[in-house]
mmCIF file of C-alpha atoms and ligand atoms in Angstrom:
data_model
loop_
_atom_site.group_PDB
_atom_site.id
_atom_site.type_symbol
_atom_site.label_atom_id
_atom_site.label_comp_id
_atom_site.label_asym_id
_atom_site.label_seq_id
_atom_site.Cartn_x
_atom_site.Cartn_y
_atom_site.Cartn_z
ATOM 1 C CA MET A 1 70.471 93.135 128.566
ATOM 2 C CA LYS A 2 73.852 91.326 127.721
ATOM 3 C CA LYS A 3 74.476 88.255 130.087
ATOM 4 C CA PHE A 4 77.717 89.450 131.946
ATOM 5 C CA GLU A 5 76.172 92.923 132.451
ATOM 6 C CA GLU A 6 73.173 91.318 134.050
ATOM 7 C CA GLN A 7 75.413 89.156 136.369
ATOM 8 C CA LEU A 8 77.288 92.357 137.494
ATOM 9 C CA ILE A 9 73.799 94.086 138.133
ATOM 10 C CA LYS A 10 72.862 91.215 140.381
ATOM 11 C CA GLU A 11 76.203 91.159 142.402
ATOM 12 C CA VAL A 12 75.689 94.990 142.986
ATOM 13 C CA GLU A 13 72.251 93.996 145.041
ATOM 14 C CA ALA A 14 74.463 91.526 147.235
ATOM 15 C CA LEU A 15 76.958 94.465 147.809
ATOM 16 C CA LYS A 16 74.610 96.742 149.084
ATOM 17 C CA SER A 17 73.672 94.584 152.221
ATOM 18 C CA LEU A 18 77.353 94.883 153.194
ATOM 19 C CA GLN A 19 78.583 97.569 155.615
ATOM 20 C CA PRO A 20 81.182 99.616 154.060
ATOM 21 C CA GLY A 21 84.503 99.450 155.842
ATOM 22 C CA GLU A 22 87.349 101.862 154.688
ATOM 23 C CA ARG A 23 86.262 105.194 154.047
ATOM 24 C CA LYS A 24 89.459 106.473 152.850
ATOM 25 C CA GLY A 25 92.543 105.038 151.286
ATOM 26 C CA ASN A 26 95.161 105.128 148.210
ATOM 27 C CA VAL A 27 95.241 102.416 145.422
ATOM 28 C CA GLY A 28 97.329 102.332 142.140
ATOM 29 C CA TRP A 29 97.793 100.521 138.814
ATOM 30 C CA GLU A 30 100.212 100.510 135.937
ATOM 31 C CA SER A 31 98.766 99.328 132.742
ATOM 32 C CA PRO A 32 99.954 99.134 129.246
ATOM 33 C CA SER A 33 98.933 100.403 125.836
ATOM 34 C CA ASN A 34 98.204 97.821 123.045
ATOM 35 C CA ILE A 35 98.542 97.500 119.369
ATOM 36 C CA ALA A 36 95.831 95.993 117.649
ATOM 37 C CA PHE A 37 96.630 93.338 114.853
ATOM 38 C CA VAL A 38 92.887 92.757 113.956
ATOM 39 C CA LYS A 39 91.174 96.460 114.357
ATOM 40 C CA TYR A 40 88.219 97.341 116.253
ATOM 41 C CA TRP A 41 86.570 100.020 113.901
ATOM 42 C CA GLY A 42 82.985 100.645 114.092
ATOM 43 C CA LYS A 43 80.607 99.939 117.186
ATOM 44 C CA TYR A 44 77.112 99.916 118.580
ATOM 45 C CA PRO A 45 75.939 101.815 121.413
ATOM 46 C CA ARG A 46 77.369 101.128 124.851
ATOM 47 C CA GLN A 47 80.720 100.369 123.258
ATOM 48 C CA ILE A 48 79.639 97.008 121.570
ATOM 49 C CA PRO A 49 82.245 96.244 118.750
ATOM 50 C CA ALA A 50 81.046 95.761 115.228
ATOM 51 C CA ASN A 51 83.659 93.006 115.019
ATOM 52 C CA ALA A 52 86.212 91.105 117.066
ATOM 53 C CA SER A 53 89.808 92.325 117.288
ATOM 54 C CA LEU A 54 92.966 91.116 118.852
ATOM 55 C CA SER A 55 95.818 92.918 119.906
ATOM 56 C CA LEU A 56 99.553 92.641 121.313
ATOM 57 C CA THR A 57 99.853 94.195 125.054
ATOM 58 C CA LEU A 58 102.995 96.371 125.041
ATOM 59 C CA SER A 59 105.542 96.388 127.603
ATOM 60 C CA LYS A 60 106.888 99.880 128.015
ATOM 61 C CA ALA A 61 103.932 101.957 127.123
ATOM 62 C CA VAL A 62 102.183 102.293 130.212
ATOM 63 C CA THR A 63 100.224 104.594 132.268
ATOM 64 C CA ARG A 64 100.635 104.751 135.851
ATOM 65 C CA THR A 65 97.605 105.910 137.909
ATOM 66 C CA ARG A 66 97.198 106.546 141.740
ATOM 67 C CA ALA A 67 93.943 107.159 143.281
ATOM 68 C CA ALA A 68 93.082 108.537 146.652
ATOM 69 C CA TYR A 69 89.282 108.150 147.611
ATOM 70 C CA ASN A 70 87.286 109.516 150.190
ATOM 71 C CA TYR A 71 83.893 107.696 150.646
ATOM 72 C CA ASP A 72 80.961 109.431 152.432
ATOM 73 C CA PRO A 73 77.345 107.870 152.113
ATOM 74 C CA LYS A 74 75.801 111.333 152.479
ATOM 75 C CA ARG A 75 77.411 112.873 149.502
ATOM 76 C CA GLU A 76 75.483 112.367 146.184
ATOM 77 C CA LYS A 77 77.887 113.309 143.357
ATOM 78 C CA PRO A 78 81.462 112.298 143.065
ATOM 79 C CA VAL A 79 84.154 115.215 143.057
ATOM 80 C CA VAL A 80 87.157 114.473 140.774
ATOM 81 C CA GLN A 81 90.367 115.914 141.119
ATOM 82 C CA PHE A 82 92.738 114.926 138.371
ATOM 83 C CA GLU A 83 96.298 115.783 137.654
ATOM 84 C CA PHE A 84 98.154 114.406 134.509
ATOM 85 C CA GLU A 85 101.862 114.380 134.859
ATOM 86 C CA GLY A 86 101.788 116.999 137.564
ATOM 87 C CA GLN A 87 99.287 119.249 136.062
ATOM 88 C CA ARG A 88 95.526 119.836 136.539
ATOM 89 C CA LYS A 89 93.846 119.150 133.205
ATOM 90 C CA GLY A 90 90.198 120.169 132.849
ATOM 91 C CA ASP A 91 89.304 118.136 129.698
ATOM 92 C CA PHE A 92 90.413 114.956 131.207
ATOM 93 C CA THR A 93 88.621 115.598 134.504
ATOM 94 C CA ALA A 94 85.483 116.163 132.541
ATOM 95 C CA ARG A 95 86.014 112.930 130.546
ATOM 96 C CA ILE A 96 86.672 111.075 133.926
ATOM 97 C CA GLU A 97 83.599 112.437 135.614
ATOM 98 C CA LYS A 98 81.457 111.512 132.837
ATOM 99 C CA TYR A 99 82.956 107.995 132.681
ATOM 100 C CA LEU A 100 82.307 107.685 136.390
ATOM 101 C CA SER A 101 78.659 108.809 136.127
ATOM 102 C CA GLY A 102 78.182 106.336 133.613
ATOM 103 C CA LEU A 103 79.288 103.352 136.020
ATOM 104 C CA ASP A 104 76.320 104.088 138.589
ATOM 105 C CA GLU A 105 74.582 100.849 138.207
ATOM 106 C CA PHE A 106 77.690 98.813 138.479
ATOM 107 C CA MET A 107 79.451 100.672 141.105
ATOM 108 C CA PRO A 108 76.679 102.717 143.133
ATOM 109 C CA TRP A 109 79.180 103.742 145.780
ATOM 110 C CA ILE A 110 81.123 106.012 143.355
ATOM 111 C CA ARG A 111 78.499 108.540 143.576
ATOM 112 C CA HIS A 112 79.518 109.007 147.422
ATOM 113 C CA THR A 113 83.128 109.259 146.661
ATOM 114 C CA ASP A 114 85.485 111.942 146.302
ATOM 115 C CA PHE A 115 88.620 111.087 144.035
ATOM 116 C CA SER A 116 92.008 112.691 143.788
ATOM 117 C CA ILE A 117 93.516 111.078 140.625
ATOM 118 C CA SER A 118 97.071 111.447 139.445
ATOM 119 C CA SER A 119 98.299 109.956 136.140
ATOM 120 C CA GLU A 120 101.445 109.645 134.092
ATOM 121 C CA ASN A 121 102.412 107.916 130.847
ATOM 122 C CA THR A 122 105.928 106.384 130.190
ATOM 123 C CA PHE A 123 105.443 107.607 126.399
ATOM 124 C CA PRO A 124 105.003 111.039 125.185
ATOM 125 C CA HIS A 125 101.548 112.198 124.825
ATOM 126 C CA SER A 126 102.147 113.139 121.218
ATOM 127 C CA SER A 127 103.398 109.800 119.940
ATOM 128 C CA GLY A 128 100.123 108.544 118.825
ATOM 129 C CA ILE A 129 100.305 105.465 121.100
ATOM 130 C CA ALA A 130 96.926 104.503 122.011
ATOM 131 C CA SER A 131 96.816 106.581 125.606
ATOM 132 C CA SER A 132 92.955 105.753 126.068
ATOM 133 C CA ALA A 133 93.798 101.957 126.396
ATOM 134 C CA SER A 134 96.302 102.150 128.972
ATOM 135 C CA ALA A 135 94.583 105.100 130.930
ATOM 136 C CA MET A 136 91.079 103.805 130.836
ATOM 137 C CA SER A 137 92.424 100.196 131.979
ATOM 138 C CA ALA A 138 94.601 101.659 134.641
ATOM 139 C CA MET A 139 91.392 103.540 135.949
ATOM 140 C CA ALA A 140 89.155 100.779 135.827
ATOM 141 C CA LEU A 141 91.527 98.737 137.987
ATOM 142 C CA CYS A 142 91.670 101.168 140.598
ATOM 143 C CA LEU A 143 88.070 101.614 140.802
ATOM 144 C CA CYS A 144 87.860 97.686 141.451
ATOM 145 C CA ASP A 145 90.509 97.991 144.168
ATOM 146 C CA ILE A 146 88.779 100.919 145.745
ATOM 147 C CA GLU A 147 85.546 98.942 145.904
ATOM 148 C CA GLN A 148 87.292 95.987 147.556
ATOM 149 C CA GLU A 149 88.874 98.309 150.080
ATOM 150 C CA ILE A 150 85.531 99.998 150.809
ATOM 151 C CA TYR A 151 83.588 96.579 151.382
ATOM 152 C CA ARG A 152 86.540 94.820 152.582
ATOM 153 C CA GLN A 153 85.929 92.225 150.412
ATOM 154 C CA GLU A 154 87.643 90.545 147.624
ATOM 155 C CA TYR A 155 85.625 90.446 144.431
ATOM 156 C CA PRO A 156 84.199 86.967 144.211
ATOM 157 C CA GLY A 157 84.415 86.405 140.384
ATOM 158 C CA ASP A 158 87.051 87.156 137.954
ATOM 159 C CA PHE A 159 88.728 90.282 138.993
ATOM 160 C CA PHE A 160 90.499 91.055 135.381
ATOM 161 C CA ARG A 161 87.162 90.062 133.489
ATOM 162 C CA ARG A 162 85.116 92.698 135.338
ATOM 163 C CA ALA A 163 87.846 95.495 134.993
ATOM 164 C CA SER A 164 87.915 94.656 131.273
ATOM 165 C CA PHE A 165 84.137 95.004 131.055
ATOM 166 C CA LEU A 166 84.567 98.541 133.047
ATOM 167 C CA ALA A 167 87.476 99.744 131.082
ATOM 168 C CA ARG A 168 85.576 98.880 127.885
ATOM 169 C CA LEU A 169 82.927 101.354 128.917
ATOM 170 C CA GLY A 170 85.690 104.023 128.909
ATOM 171 C CA SER A 171 87.460 102.967 125.578
ATOM 172 C CA GLY A 172 86.702 99.802 123.773
ATOM 173 C CA SER A 173 90.473 99.213 123.058
ATOM 174 C CA ALA A 174 91.149 99.476 126.820
ATOM 175 C CA SER A 175 89.135 96.219 127.322
ATOM 176 C CA ARG A 176 92.286 94.426 125.928
ATOM 177 C CA SER A 177 94.812 95.988 127.964
ATOM 178 C CA LEU A 178 94.027 94.023 131.122
ATOM 179 C CA TYR A 179 95.830 90.765 129.994
ATOM 180 C CA GLY A 180 99.442 90.074 129.253
ATOM 181 C CA LYS A 181 100.792 88.957 125.872
ATOM 182 C CA MET A 182 97.700 89.181 123.616
ATOM 183 C CA ALA A 183 94.046 89.704 124.023
ATOM 184 C CA GLU A 184 91.009 89.251 122.026
ATOM 185 C CA TRP A 185 87.672 91.174 122.402
ATOM 186 C CA GLY A 186 84.358 90.484 120.638
ATOM 187 C CA ILE A 187 82.350 87.674 119.543
ATOM 188 C CA THR A 188 84.052 85.516 117.016
ATOM 189 C CA ALA A 189 83.640 82.100 115.572
ATOM 190 C CA SER A 190 87.262 81.550 116.090
ATOM 191 C CA CYS A 191 87.211 81.734 119.888
ATOM 192 C CA LYS A 192 84.965 79.877 121.864
ATOM 193 C CA ASP A 193 85.107 82.066 125.254
ATOM 194 C CA SER A 194 84.930 85.338 123.194
ATOM 195 C CA SER A 195 82.507 87.849 124.315
ATOM 196 C CA ASP A 196 81.476 91.504 123.158
ATOM 197 C CA GLU A 197 81.444 92.514 126.812
ATOM 198 C CA PHE A 198 84.838 91.964 127.753
ATOM 199 C CA ALA A 199 88.167 90.956 126.380
ATOM 200 C CA ILE A 200 90.038 87.711 127.061
ATOM 201 C CA PRO A 201 93.639 86.349 127.013
ATOM 202 C CA VAL A 202 94.282 84.751 123.717
ATOM 203 C CA PRO A 203 94.264 81.166 124.502
ATOM 204 C CA GLU A 204 96.905 79.788 122.259
ATOM 205 C CA ILE A 205 99.963 81.387 121.338
ATOM 206 C CA HIS A 206 102.787 79.611 119.298
ATOM 207 C CA ASP A 207 106.328 80.144 120.510
ATOM 208 C CA ALA A 208 107.073 81.858 117.420
ATOM 209 C CA PHE A 209 104.791 85.131 118.625
ATOM 210 C CA MET A 210 106.086 84.680 122.205
ATOM 211 C CA ASP A 211 108.879 87.448 121.818
ATOM 212 C CA MET A 212 107.142 90.066 119.688
ATOM 213 C CA LYS A 213 108.886 93.417 119.070
ATOM 214 C CA ASP A 214 106.913 96.764 118.077
ATOM 215 C CA SER A 215 109.244 99.577 116.941
ATOM 216 C CA ILE A 216 106.939 102.457 116.679
ATOM 217 C CA LEU A 217 108.286 104.983 113.846
ATOM 218 C CA ILE A 218 107.300 108.465 114.965
ATOM 219 C CA ILE A 219 106.430 109.849 111.467
ATOM 220 C CA GLU A 220 104.388 112.550 113.050
ATOM 221 C CA SER A 221 103.757 113.734 116.537
ATOM 222 C CA GLY A 222 100.753 115.830 117.765
ATOM 223 C CA LYS A 223 97.293 115.412 118.525
ATOM 224 C CA LYS A 224 95.671 112.816 116.548
ATOM 225 C CA ARG A 225 93.816 114.524 113.536
ATOM 226 C CA VAL A 226 90.717 112.303 113.781
ATOM 227 C CA SER A 227 89.655 111.108 117.114
ATOM 228 C CA SER A 228 88.494 107.425 117.301
ATOM 229 C CA SER A 229 84.897 108.219 118.437
ATOM 230 C CA LEU A 230 84.417 110.155 115.084
ATOM 231 C CA GLY A 231 86.023 107.356 113.162
ATOM 232 C CA HIS A 232 83.872 104.930 114.870
ATOM 233 C CA ASP A 233 80.724 106.766 113.706
ATOM 234 C CA LEU A 234 81.860 107.304 110.197
ATOM 235 C CA MET A 235 81.578 103.385 109.802
ATOM 236 C CA ARG A 236 77.703 103.812 110.132
ATOM 237 C CA SER A 237 77.532 105.684 106.661
ATOM 238 C CA ASN A 238 80.461 104.162 105.000
ATOM 239 C CA PRO A 239 79.267 102.182 102.112
ATOM 240 C CA TYR A 240 81.973 99.548 102.457
ATOM 241 C CA SER A 241 81.261 98.989 106.460
ATOM 242 C CA LYS A 242 79.397 95.690 106.002
ATOM 243 C CA LEU A 243 82.171 94.133 103.923
ATOM 244 C CA ARG A 244 84.713 95.289 106.370
ATOM 245 C CA PHE A 245 82.972 93.782 109.294
ATOM 246 C CA GLU A 246 82.849 90.388 107.279
ATOM 247 C CA ALA A 247 86.564 90.652 106.479
ATOM 248 C CA ALA A 248 87.588 91.336 109.941
ATOM 249 C CA GLU A 249 85.806 88.162 111.103
ATOM 250 C CA GLU A 250 87.728 86.178 108.202
ATOM 251 C CA ASN A 251 91.026 87.765 109.455
ATOM 252 C CA MET A 252 90.244 86.894 113.025
ATOM 253 C CA GLN A 253 89.693 83.198 111.930
ATOM 254 C CA GLN A 254 92.741 83.211 110.113
ATOM 255 C CA LEU A 255 94.859 84.916 112.625
ATOM 256 C CA CYS A 256 93.847 82.498 115.448
ATOM 257 C CA ASN A 257 95.164 79.607 113.138
ATOM 258 C CA VAL A 258 98.343 81.404 112.421
ATOM 259 C CA MET A 259 98.536 82.087 116.271
ATOM 260 C CA GLN A 260 98.429 78.385 116.768
ATOM 261 C CA ASN A 261 100.682 76.791 113.941
ATOM 262 C CA GLY A 262 103.223 79.612 114.100
ATOM 263 C CA ASP A 263 103.251 80.844 110.554
ATOM 264 C CA LEU A 264 104.868 84.088 110.624
ATOM 265 C CA GLY A 265 104.324 84.815 106.532
ATOM 266 C CA GLY A 266 100.649 84.410 107.104
ATOM 267 C CA PHE A 267 100.662 86.424 110.160
ATOM 268 C CA ILE A 268 102.049 89.300 108.450
ATOM 269 C CA ASP A 269 99.614 89.225 105.459
ATOM 270 C CA ILE A 270 96.753 89.482 107.765
ATOM 271 C CA MET A 271 98.240 92.260 110.131
ATOM 272 C CA GLU A 272 99.135 94.224 107.171
ATOM 273 C CA ASN A 273 95.906 93.870 105.226
ATOM 274 C CA GLU A 274 93.968 94.999 108.725
ATOM 275 C CA ALA A 275 96.140 98.238 108.954
ATOM 276 C CA LEU A 276 95.593 98.960 105.117
ATOM 277 C CA SER A 277 91.787 98.215 105.507
ATOM 278 C CA LEU A 278 91.418 100.301 108.698
ATOM 279 C CA HIS A 279 93.030 103.338 106.565
ATOM 280 C CA ALA A 280 90.847 102.476 103.540
ATOM 281 C CA MET A 281 87.863 102.872 105.829
ATOM 282 C CA MET A 282 88.941 106.289 106.778
ATOM 283 C CA MET A 283 89.625 107.352 103.063
ATOM 284 C CA THR A 284 86.204 106.012 101.857
ATOM 285 C CA SER A 285 84.124 107.581 104.501
ATOM 286 C CA SER A 286 82.478 110.927 104.222
ATOM 287 C CA PRO A 287 84.212 113.057 104.835
ATOM 288 C CA GLY A 288 87.199 110.997 103.930
ATOM 289 C CA TYR A 289 90.404 111.200 105.614
ATOM 290 C CA VAL A 290 94.105 110.461 104.578
ATOM 291 C CA LEU A 291 95.926 109.707 107.806
ATOM 292 C CA MET A 292 99.046 108.507 106.438
ATOM 293 C CA GLN A 293 102.051 111.018 105.498
ATOM 294 C CA PRO A 294 104.546 110.419 102.616
ATOM 295 C CA ASN A 295 106.991 109.129 105.189
ATOM 296 C CA SER A 296 104.439 106.505 106.295
ATOM 297 C CA LEU A 297 104.054 105.156 102.845
ATOM 298 C CA GLU A 298 107.822 105.358 102.259
ATOM 299 C CA ALA A 299 108.349 103.230 105.528
ATOM 300 C CA ILE A 300 105.919 100.756 104.412
ATOM 301 C CA HIS A 301 107.597 100.480 100.954
ATOM 302 C CA ARG A 302 111.121 100.069 102.727
ATOM 303 C CA ILE A 303 109.769 97.380 105.153
ATOM 304 C CA ARG A 304 108.174 95.353 102.444
ATOM 305 C CA GLU A 305 111.257 95.613 99.877
ATOM 306 C CA PHE A 306 113.689 94.442 102.865
ATOM 307 C CA ARG A 307 111.403 91.514 103.795
ATOM 308 C CA SER A 308 111.601 90.281 100.141
ATOM 309 C CA ARG A 309 115.395 90.900 99.966
ATOM 310 C CA THR A 310 116.033 89.204 103.214
ATOM 311 C CA GLY A 311 113.236 86.723 103.968
ATOM 312 C CA LEU A 312 112.855 88.189 107.417
ATOM 313 C CA ALA A 313 109.702 88.146 109.354
ATOM 314 C CA ILE A 314 109.083 91.938 109.464
ATOM 315 C CA GLY A 315 105.764 93.589 108.840
ATOM 316 C CA PHE A 316 103.742 96.643 109.812
ATOM 317 C CA THR A 317 100.647 97.882 111.348
ATOM 318 C CA LEU A 318 99.132 101.176 111.844
ATOM 319 C CA ASP A 319 96.668 103.036 114.363
ATOM 320 C CA ALA A 320 94.494 105.569 113.208
ATOM 321 C CA GLY A 321 97.351 107.954 112.221
ATOM 322 C CA ALA A 322 100.465 108.502 110.432
ATOM 323 C CA ASN A 323 102.795 106.472 112.716
ATOM 324 C CA VAL A 324 104.063 102.872 111.574
ATOM 325 C CA HIS A 325 104.362 100.229 114.019
ATOM 326 C CA VAL A 326 107.164 97.593 112.836
ATOM 327 C CA ILE A 327 106.439 94.241 114.063
ATOM 328 C CA TYR A 328 109.013 91.374 114.325
ATOM 329 C CA PRO A 329 109.820 88.504 116.252
ATOM 330 C CA GLY A 330 112.533 88.778 119.011
ATOM 331 C CA GLU A 331 114.852 85.984 117.565
ATOM 332 C CA GLN A 332 115.453 88.214 114.241
ATOM 333 C CA ALA A 333 115.734 91.389 116.215
ATOM 334 C CA GLU A 334 119.562 92.051 115.588
ATOM 335 C CA SER A 335 119.462 92.484 111.707
ATOM 336 C CA ILE A 336 115.931 94.059 111.800
ATOM 337 C CA ARG A 337 117.160 96.732 114.379
ATOM 338 C CA LYS A 338 120.158 97.620 112.168
ATOM 339 C CA PHE A 339 117.719 97.964 109.056
ATOM 340 C CA ILE A 340 115.304 100.295 111.196
ATOM 341 C CA ASP A 341 118.484 102.375 112.291
ATOM 342 C CA GLN A 342 119.885 102.383 108.887
ATOM 343 C CA GLU A 343 116.781 102.955 106.525
ATOM 344 C CA LEU A 344 113.633 103.940 108.554
ATOM 345 C CA LYS A 345 114.953 106.253 111.187
ATOM 346 C CA GLU A 346 115.597 109.121 108.761
ATOM 347 C CA LEU A 347 111.990 108.964 107.783
ATOM 348 C CA CYS A 348 110.984 109.665 111.646
ATOM 349 C CA GLU A 349 110.330 113.427 113.318
ATOM 350 C CA HIS A 350 113.430 114.190 114.639
ATOM 351 C CA GLY A 351 114.582 110.332 114.346
ATOM 352 C CA ALA A 352 112.116 109.341 117.019
ATOM 353 C CA ILE A 353 111.434 105.677 117.462
ATOM 354 C CA ILE A 354 109.983 103.770 120.359
ATOM 355 C CA HIS A 355 111.281 100.306 121.005
ATOM 356 C CA ASP A 356 108.626 98.440 122.587
ATOM 357 C CA GLU A 357 107.548 94.607 123.043
ATOM 358 C CA MET A 358 105.195 92.242 124.205
ATOM 359 C CA GLY A 359 104.288 92.794 127.863
ATOM 360 C CA SER A 360 103.064 90.785 130.891
ATOM 361 C CA GLY A 361 99.869 92.966 131.594
ATOM 362 C CA PRO A 362 98.894 95.323 134.365
ATOM 363 C CA LYS A 363 100.564 95.652 137.860
ATOM 364 C CA ARG A 364 99.658 97.074 141.205
ATOM 365 C CA ILE A 365 101.708 99.949 142.212
HETATM 366 O O1 PMV B 401 89.184 102.133 121.848
HETATM 367 P P1 PMV B 401 88.999 103.254 120.753
HETATM 368 O O2 PMV B 401 87.350 103.913 120.755
HETATM 369 O O3 PMV B 401 89.905 104.542 120.915
HETATM 370 O O4 PMV B 401 89.412 102.733 119.354
HETATM 371 C C1 PMV B 401 90.620 102.168 118.974
HETATM 372 C C2 PMV B 401 90.590 101.937 117.524
HETATM 373 C C3 PMV B 401 91.787 101.484 117.034
HETATM 374 O O5 PMV B 401 92.848 101.945 117.664
HETATM 375 C C4 PMV B 401 92.049 102.363 115.608
HETATM 376 C C5 PMV B 401 91.786 99.814 116.676
HETATM 377 C C6 PMV B 401 91.927 99.108 117.777
HETATM 378 O O6 PMV B 401 91.416 97.970 117.676
HETATM 379 O O7 PMV B 401 92.794 99.315 118.881
#
């Protein structure tokens, strides 16, 4: 068993000796999405990542989740009612029920509790922004607050570390949404406190990266063509996966260096290599998937051409889809925004672009 998991299970024993206090109440959290610079792609059972990853926490793309709870020790199975943006959603409800039953050993009170949960995103569901990261982190935070209320006791350890652990069990990338600025998840030689069990805030970030912008070009809206669980699974049989995991570790080490010395050019090289490697993995899996669209490629060419023409620190990254994240420092935003409007907007579906930036992490609502 993993070290932190062992500690959490010991804490549950201590909790069992406490008398529950509140039986009913309401909690709420707003939690951001994130975009990875070094990608998590491939995992082992119980959401243990095959390689470490590092991401930028977004500011505007957030999920707001409110949960009303009703604790009754006589009940033996949680009942969940879930509304997303005002509508009952059966598929989401089933996913949350499955997630909650998987937390039994860490939060045994869940099985005695009814939940009425409502959730909304500030970004369109079809925009390709990782909604599982913001949704699962907001959910984990609500559960941590409910537990504190039921037992009338503040969690004695690191609240966000535990929430990151619990969010990870829902969606790996959600573990990184618990912290502002940038977060790192997964054991890597480049970061001494790193863990596969939870994410941590990136300890040293040079001023050059402190005001990062992310303009998301919506090349193709609509549901993801390949779910991330299928993508992670395909890495088990991908003939290049071992090399990919080694390359990711190498990129983590280099990225941590540039994060400290402020080398924006070095940063862009690593970030773009990571995005293209993720897509290369999808193309070389069996079956293979091409997730980019012609306009994704055209945007990439135009970004690179603009960079060599102007020398500005603009680069791109991609999630497992066609949309292109344009990444640049705030101090160069004026000229870069002009370029985005003049040369990239026409490549987007209905001209849709979401302008986001580095955010400060989750908030209670
Ligand atoms: O958290 P998951 O299982 O949805 O996987 C996320 C995978 C990527 O978004 C493609 C990369 C990452 O590290 O966020």
